CSV table of C-alpha atoms in Angstrom, one decimal:
chain,number,residue,atom,x,y,z
A,371,MET,CA,170.0,94.2,144.2
A,372,ASP,CA,170.5,93.0,140.4
A,373,ALA,CA,173.8,92.0,139.3
A,374,LEU,CA,175.5,94.8,137.2
A,375,ARG,CA,175.6,94.3,133.5
A,376,THR,CA,177.8,96.2,131.0
A,377,ARG,CA,176.7,98.4,128.0
A,378,ARG,CA,178.3,101.1,125.9
A,379,CYS,CA,177.9,104.9,126.5
A,380,GLU,CA,175.3,106.3,124.0
A,381,CYS,CA,176.9,109.8,123.8
A,382,GLY,CA,177.4,109.3,119.7
A,383,VAL,CA,180.9,110.5,119.9
A,384,ALA,CA,182.7,108.0,117.2
A,385,ASP,CA,185.7,107.0,119.6
A,386,CYS,CA,184.0,106.8,122.7
A,387,THR,CA,185.1,103.6,124.4
A,388,ALA,CA,183.2,104.5,127.9
A,389,ILE,CA,181.7,101.2,129.6
A,390,ILE,CA,178.7,101.8,131.9
A,391,GLU,CA,177.4,99.4,134.5
A,392,MET,CA,173.7,99.0,135.1
A,393,THR,CA,171.3,96.7,136.9
A,394,TRP,CA,168.8,94.9,134.4
A,395,THR,CA,166.3,97.2,136.1
A,396,GLU,CA,167.7,100.1,135.6
A,397,GLN,CA,168.4,99.2,131.7
A,398,ASP,CA,165.2,97.8,131.1
A,399,GLU,CA,163.4,101.2,132.5
A,400,VAL,CA,165.7,103.3,130.1
A,401,ASP,CA,165.4,100.7,127.2
A,402,HIS,CA,161.6,100.7,127.4
A,403,ALA,CA,161.1,104.4,127.3
A,404,ASP,CA,161.2,106.6,124.1
A,405,ARG,CA,164.2,108.8,123.6
A,406,LEU,CA,166.3,107.9,126.5
A,407,TRP,CA,169.6,107.5,126.0
A,408,VAL,CA,172.4,106.3,128.7
A,409,VAL,CA,175.7,107.9,129.0
A,410,SER,CA,178.7,108.2,131.3
A,411,PRO,CA,178.9,111.1,133.6
A,412,GLY,CA,180.5,113.8,131.8
A,413,HIS,CA,179.4,112.8,128.4
A,414,GLN,CA,176.9,114.6,126.5
A,415,PRO,CA,174.9,113.5,123.5
A,416,GLN,CA,176.2,114.6,120.2
A,417,GLY,CA,174.9,115.4,117.1
A,418,GLY,CA,173.3,119.1,117.6
A,419,ARG,CA,170.2,117.4,119.6
A,420,SER,CA,168.9,119.1,122.5
A,421,TRP,CA,168.5,117.0,125.6
A,422,ARG,CA,167.9,117.3,129.5
A,423,ILE,CA,169.1,115.3,132.4
A,424,VAL,CA,166.4,112.8,133.7
A,425,GLN,CA,168.3,110.7,136.1
A,426,GLU,CA,172.1,111.0,137.5
A,427,THR,CA,173.9,108.4,139.3
A,428,GLU,CA,177.7,107.7,140.1
A,429,ARG,CA,177.6,104.9,137.3
A,430,PHE,CA,175.6,106.7,134.5
A,431,VAL,CA,173.3,109.6,133.6
A,432,VAL,CA,169.9,109.1,131.6
A,433,VAL,CA,169.2,111.8,129.4
A,434,GLU,CA,166.2,112.7,127.3
A,435,VAL,CA,167.1,113.6,123.6
A,436,GLU,CA,165.0,115.6,121.3
A,437,GLU,CA,165.1,113.5,118.1
A,438,ALA,CA,166.5,115.8,115.0
A,439,HIS,CA,163.9,116.6,112.4
A,440,THR,CA,164.7,116.0,108.8
């Protein structure tokens, strides 16, 4: 198994300090897909966007976020 790496929660709350641990493989899958964000369990994407859970683990939740239209 890949070693765990740390990254910041992408929920969008200005003062969120949550750290997520993911393997390189898990991180790579999310980073190369459009509209996927990684948030800490219990966190929700902010900013009035609609979203749905794509994957949920004990360490993180992957959500697909509909980008805001301007």
